XYZ file of C-alpha atoms in Angstrom:
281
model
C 0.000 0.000 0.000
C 2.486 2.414 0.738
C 4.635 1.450 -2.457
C 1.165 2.314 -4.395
C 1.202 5.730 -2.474
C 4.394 6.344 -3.386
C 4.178 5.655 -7.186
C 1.151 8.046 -7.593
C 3.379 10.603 -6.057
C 6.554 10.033 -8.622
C 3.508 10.607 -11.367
C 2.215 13.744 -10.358
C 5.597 14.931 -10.042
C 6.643 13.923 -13.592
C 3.050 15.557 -14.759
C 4.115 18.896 -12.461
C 7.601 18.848 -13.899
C 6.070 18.774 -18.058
C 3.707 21.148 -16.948
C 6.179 24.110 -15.781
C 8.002 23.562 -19.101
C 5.221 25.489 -20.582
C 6.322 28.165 -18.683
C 8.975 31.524 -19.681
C 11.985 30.001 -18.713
C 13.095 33.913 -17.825
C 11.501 35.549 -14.989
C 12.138 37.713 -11.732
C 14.592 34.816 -9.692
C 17.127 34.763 -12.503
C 17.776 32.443 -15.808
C 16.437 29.417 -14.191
C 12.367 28.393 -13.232
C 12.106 28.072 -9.694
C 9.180 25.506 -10.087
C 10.798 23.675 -13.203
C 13.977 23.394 -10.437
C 11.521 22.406 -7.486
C 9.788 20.015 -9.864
C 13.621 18.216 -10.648
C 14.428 17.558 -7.100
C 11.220 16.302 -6.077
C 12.116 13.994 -9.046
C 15.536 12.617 -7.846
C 14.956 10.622 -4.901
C 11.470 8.581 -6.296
C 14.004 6.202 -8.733
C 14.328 4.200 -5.355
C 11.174 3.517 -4.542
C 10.832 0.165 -5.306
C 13.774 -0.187 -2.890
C 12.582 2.252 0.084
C 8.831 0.159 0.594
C 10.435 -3.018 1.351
C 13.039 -2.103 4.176
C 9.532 0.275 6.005
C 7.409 -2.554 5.287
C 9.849 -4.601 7.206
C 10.418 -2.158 9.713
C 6.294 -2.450 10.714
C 6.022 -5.654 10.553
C 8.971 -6.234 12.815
C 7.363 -3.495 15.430
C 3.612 -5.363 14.887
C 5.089 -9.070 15.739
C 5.491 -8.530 19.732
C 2.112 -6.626 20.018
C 0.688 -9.863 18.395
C 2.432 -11.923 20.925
C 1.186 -9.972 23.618
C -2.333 -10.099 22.870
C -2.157 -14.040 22.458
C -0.930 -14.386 25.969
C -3.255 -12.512 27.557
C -6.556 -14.031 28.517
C -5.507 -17.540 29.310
C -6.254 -17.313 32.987
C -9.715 -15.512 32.390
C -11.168 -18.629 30.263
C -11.276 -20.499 33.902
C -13.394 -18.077 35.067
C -17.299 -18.280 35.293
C -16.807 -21.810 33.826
C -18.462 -25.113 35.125
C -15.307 -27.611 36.179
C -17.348 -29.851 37.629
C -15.931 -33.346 38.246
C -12.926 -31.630 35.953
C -9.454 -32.724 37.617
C -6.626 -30.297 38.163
C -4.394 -32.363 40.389
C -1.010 -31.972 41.402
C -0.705 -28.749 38.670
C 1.087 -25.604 39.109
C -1.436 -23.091 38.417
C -0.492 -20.419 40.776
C -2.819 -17.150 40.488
C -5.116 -18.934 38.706
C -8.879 -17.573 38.137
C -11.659 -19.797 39.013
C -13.862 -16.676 39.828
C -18.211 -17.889 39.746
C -16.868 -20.936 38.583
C -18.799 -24.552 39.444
C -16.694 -26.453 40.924
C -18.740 -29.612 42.125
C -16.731 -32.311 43.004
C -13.721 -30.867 41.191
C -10.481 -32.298 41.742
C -7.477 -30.025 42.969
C -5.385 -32.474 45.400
C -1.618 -31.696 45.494
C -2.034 -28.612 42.863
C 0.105 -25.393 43.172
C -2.408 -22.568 43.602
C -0.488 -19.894 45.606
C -2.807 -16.384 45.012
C -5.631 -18.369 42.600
C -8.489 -16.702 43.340
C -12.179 -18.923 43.959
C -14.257 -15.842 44.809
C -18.001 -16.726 44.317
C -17.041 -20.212 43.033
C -19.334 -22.699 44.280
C -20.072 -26.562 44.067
C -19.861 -29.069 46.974
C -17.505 -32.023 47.325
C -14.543 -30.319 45.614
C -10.955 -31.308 46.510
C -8.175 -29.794 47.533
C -6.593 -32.016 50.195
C -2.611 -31.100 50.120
C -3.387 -28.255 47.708
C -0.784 -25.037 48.190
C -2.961 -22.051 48.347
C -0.807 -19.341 50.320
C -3.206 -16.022 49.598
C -5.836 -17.744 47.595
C -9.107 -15.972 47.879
C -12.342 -18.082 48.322
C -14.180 -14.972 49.572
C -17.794 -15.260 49.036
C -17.541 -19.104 47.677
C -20.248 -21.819 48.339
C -18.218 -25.069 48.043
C -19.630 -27.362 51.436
C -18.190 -30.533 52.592
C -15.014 -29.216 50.718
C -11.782 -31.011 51.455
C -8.384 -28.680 52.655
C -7.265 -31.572 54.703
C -3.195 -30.844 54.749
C -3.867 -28.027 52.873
C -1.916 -25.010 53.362
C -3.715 -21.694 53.314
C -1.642 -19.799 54.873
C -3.375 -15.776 54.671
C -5.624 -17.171 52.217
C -9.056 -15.041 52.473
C -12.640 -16.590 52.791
C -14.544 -13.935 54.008
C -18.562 -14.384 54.096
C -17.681 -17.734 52.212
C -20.077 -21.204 52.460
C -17.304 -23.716 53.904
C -20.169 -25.774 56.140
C -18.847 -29.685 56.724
C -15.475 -28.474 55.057
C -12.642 -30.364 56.304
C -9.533 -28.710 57.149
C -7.891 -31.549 59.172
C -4.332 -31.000 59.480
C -4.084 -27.924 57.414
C -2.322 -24.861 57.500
C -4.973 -21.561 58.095
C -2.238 -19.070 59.917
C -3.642 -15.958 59.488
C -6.608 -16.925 57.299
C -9.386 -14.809 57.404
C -12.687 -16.649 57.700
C -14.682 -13.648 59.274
C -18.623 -13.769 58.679
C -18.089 -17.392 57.084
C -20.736 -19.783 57.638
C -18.676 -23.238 59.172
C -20.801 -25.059 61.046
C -19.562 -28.314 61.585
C -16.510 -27.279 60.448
C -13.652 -30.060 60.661
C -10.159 -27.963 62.083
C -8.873 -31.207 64.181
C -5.082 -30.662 64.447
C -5.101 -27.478 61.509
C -2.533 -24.602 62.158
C -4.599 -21.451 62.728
C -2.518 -18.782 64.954
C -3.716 -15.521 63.809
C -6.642 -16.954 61.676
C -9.615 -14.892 61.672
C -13.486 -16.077 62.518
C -14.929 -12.462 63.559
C -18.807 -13.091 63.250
C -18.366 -16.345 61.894
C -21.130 -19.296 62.140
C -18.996 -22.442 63.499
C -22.012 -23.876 65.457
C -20.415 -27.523 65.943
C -17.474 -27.011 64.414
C -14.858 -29.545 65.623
C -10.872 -27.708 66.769
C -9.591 -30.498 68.602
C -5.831 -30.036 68.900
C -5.260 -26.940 66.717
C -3.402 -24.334 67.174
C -5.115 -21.451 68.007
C -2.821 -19.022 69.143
C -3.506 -15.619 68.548
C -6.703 -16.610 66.535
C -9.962 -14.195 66.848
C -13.498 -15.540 67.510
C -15.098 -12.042 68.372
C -19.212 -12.384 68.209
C -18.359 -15.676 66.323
C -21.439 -18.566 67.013
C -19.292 -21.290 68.366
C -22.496 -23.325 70.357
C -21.790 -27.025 70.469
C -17.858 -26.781 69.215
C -15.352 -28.419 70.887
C -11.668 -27.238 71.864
C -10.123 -30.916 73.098
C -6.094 -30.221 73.566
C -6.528 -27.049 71.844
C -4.121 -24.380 72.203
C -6.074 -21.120 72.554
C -3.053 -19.201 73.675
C -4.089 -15.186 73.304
C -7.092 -16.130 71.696
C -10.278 -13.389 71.824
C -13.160 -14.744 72.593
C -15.073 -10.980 73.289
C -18.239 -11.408 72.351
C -18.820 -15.031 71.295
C -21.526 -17.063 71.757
C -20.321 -20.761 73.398
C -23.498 -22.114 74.533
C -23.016 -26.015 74.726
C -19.138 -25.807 73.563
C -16.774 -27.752 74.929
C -13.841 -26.560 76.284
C -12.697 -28.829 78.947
C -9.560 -30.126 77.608
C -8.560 -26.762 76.240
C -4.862 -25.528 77.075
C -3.912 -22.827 78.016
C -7.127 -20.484 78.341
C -8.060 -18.316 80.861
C -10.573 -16.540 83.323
C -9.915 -13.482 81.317
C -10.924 -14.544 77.957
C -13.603 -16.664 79.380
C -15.078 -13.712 81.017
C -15.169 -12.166 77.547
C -17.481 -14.748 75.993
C -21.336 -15.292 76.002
C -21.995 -19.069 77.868
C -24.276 -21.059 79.302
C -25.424 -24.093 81.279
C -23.728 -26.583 79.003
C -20.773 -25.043 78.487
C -17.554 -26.844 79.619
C -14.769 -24.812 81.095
C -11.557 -26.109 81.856
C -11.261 -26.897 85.646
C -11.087 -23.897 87.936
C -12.280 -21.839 85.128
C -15.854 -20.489 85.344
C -17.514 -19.747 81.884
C -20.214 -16.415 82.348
C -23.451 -17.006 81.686
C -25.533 -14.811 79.349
């Protein structure tokens, strides 16, 4: 195309040059036309045309080639996203940051899979797997997977605010400084998990079962915990201000005290660790 431009330009030049010869070759700027001479150098350079359009059609085709590239690389990790994996298997792949956003999920398969930072917000399906699954920062905020497996799972600051994780098992999984606050987790399976610093502020865990985790540091403020049970827990520093523990079980909880008890909503069936007194209310 630009060749073609270039062409019509040598022609009208050639036309402009014939034209001026018409005109008195004597004027006011001397022996010589001005616009016969104008005409001539406008002239000189077009002879190389055909060898000028090659080397710039080169030149933009080299500059469009990594643009190209880019765009082809770019929305590979949206097509996971509002998708239905269900039953699909992902197992034991590296697929950090990946972006399962609204996705179904149902009974999907992500055991042993590399998913540091993927983010599951609003994904939902129940039975999916992701027992041994590396998910340090993964966000499953607002998610409705139940009865999901984490067991051995590390999701370590992972977030899963306001998600649906009722049933889920997270037996022997990491959750240090996870943020489950206003999750729904009733009967909730933590046995043995690794929570210091994890986060249930407001969250439902009405039976949820924290035998021998470690709790240290780990907020329950106005969280439902009715029915749960603490056996060999560590709740080291833990804040209990403002939760509910009607019918928990704390009895074989270490290290808790009068002071964090007295911070807590109890009742008649609730099980304090002897010489502890849980307040009623």
């Amino acid at each position: 195309m630009f060749k073609f431009i270039l062409l019509i330009v040598f022609f009208l030049a050639v036309l402009f040059a014939g034209l001026v010869t018409l005109l008195p070759n004597q004027n006011a700027y001397g022996s010589k036309n001005p616009v016969a001479e104008i005409g001539k150098e406008i002239k000189n350079p077009l002879p190389n045309v055909h060898t000028i359009a090659p080397e710039i059609s080169n030149a933009l085709e080299s500059v469009k080639l990594p643009v190209a590239l880019t765009t082809k690389a770019g929305p590979a990790l949206d097509e996971r996203a509002l998708s239905d994996h269900s039953g699909a298997v992902f197992s034991n792949k590296d697929i950090p940051d990946a972006n399962f956003s609204g996705s179904t999920l149902k009974s999907a398969k992500f055991d042993g899979a590399l998913l540091d930072g993927s983010i599951f917000e609003g994904a939902h399906g129940d039975g999916a797997i992701f027992a041994g699954a590396r998910m340090a920062k993964a966000n499953f905020s607002a998610s409705h997977l139940p009865a999901a497996d984490f067991s051995g799972a590390e999701l370590r600051e992972a977030s899963a605010r306001g998600a649906h994780l009722a049933k889920a098992l997270f037996v022997d999984a990491d959750i240090s400084f996870a943020s489950f606050s206003g999750g729904a987790l009733a009967s909730a399976d933590f046995r043995k998990a690794y929570a210091a610093g994890a986060i249930f502020v407001d969250a439902n865990m009405k039976g949820a079962r924290l035998a021998g985790a470690d709790l240290t540091g780990a907020r329950f403020e106005r969280a439902n915990l009715s029915s749960a049970t603490f056996e060999a827990a560590d709740l080291t520093l833990a804040n209990f201000a403002g939760a509910r523990l009607h019918g928990a079980d704390l009895s074989g909880a270490v290290n808790l005290t009068q002071e964090q008890l007295n911070a807590a909503c109890a009742d008649a069936e609730t099980k304090a660790p002897a010489g502890l007194v849980a307040p009623r209310c």
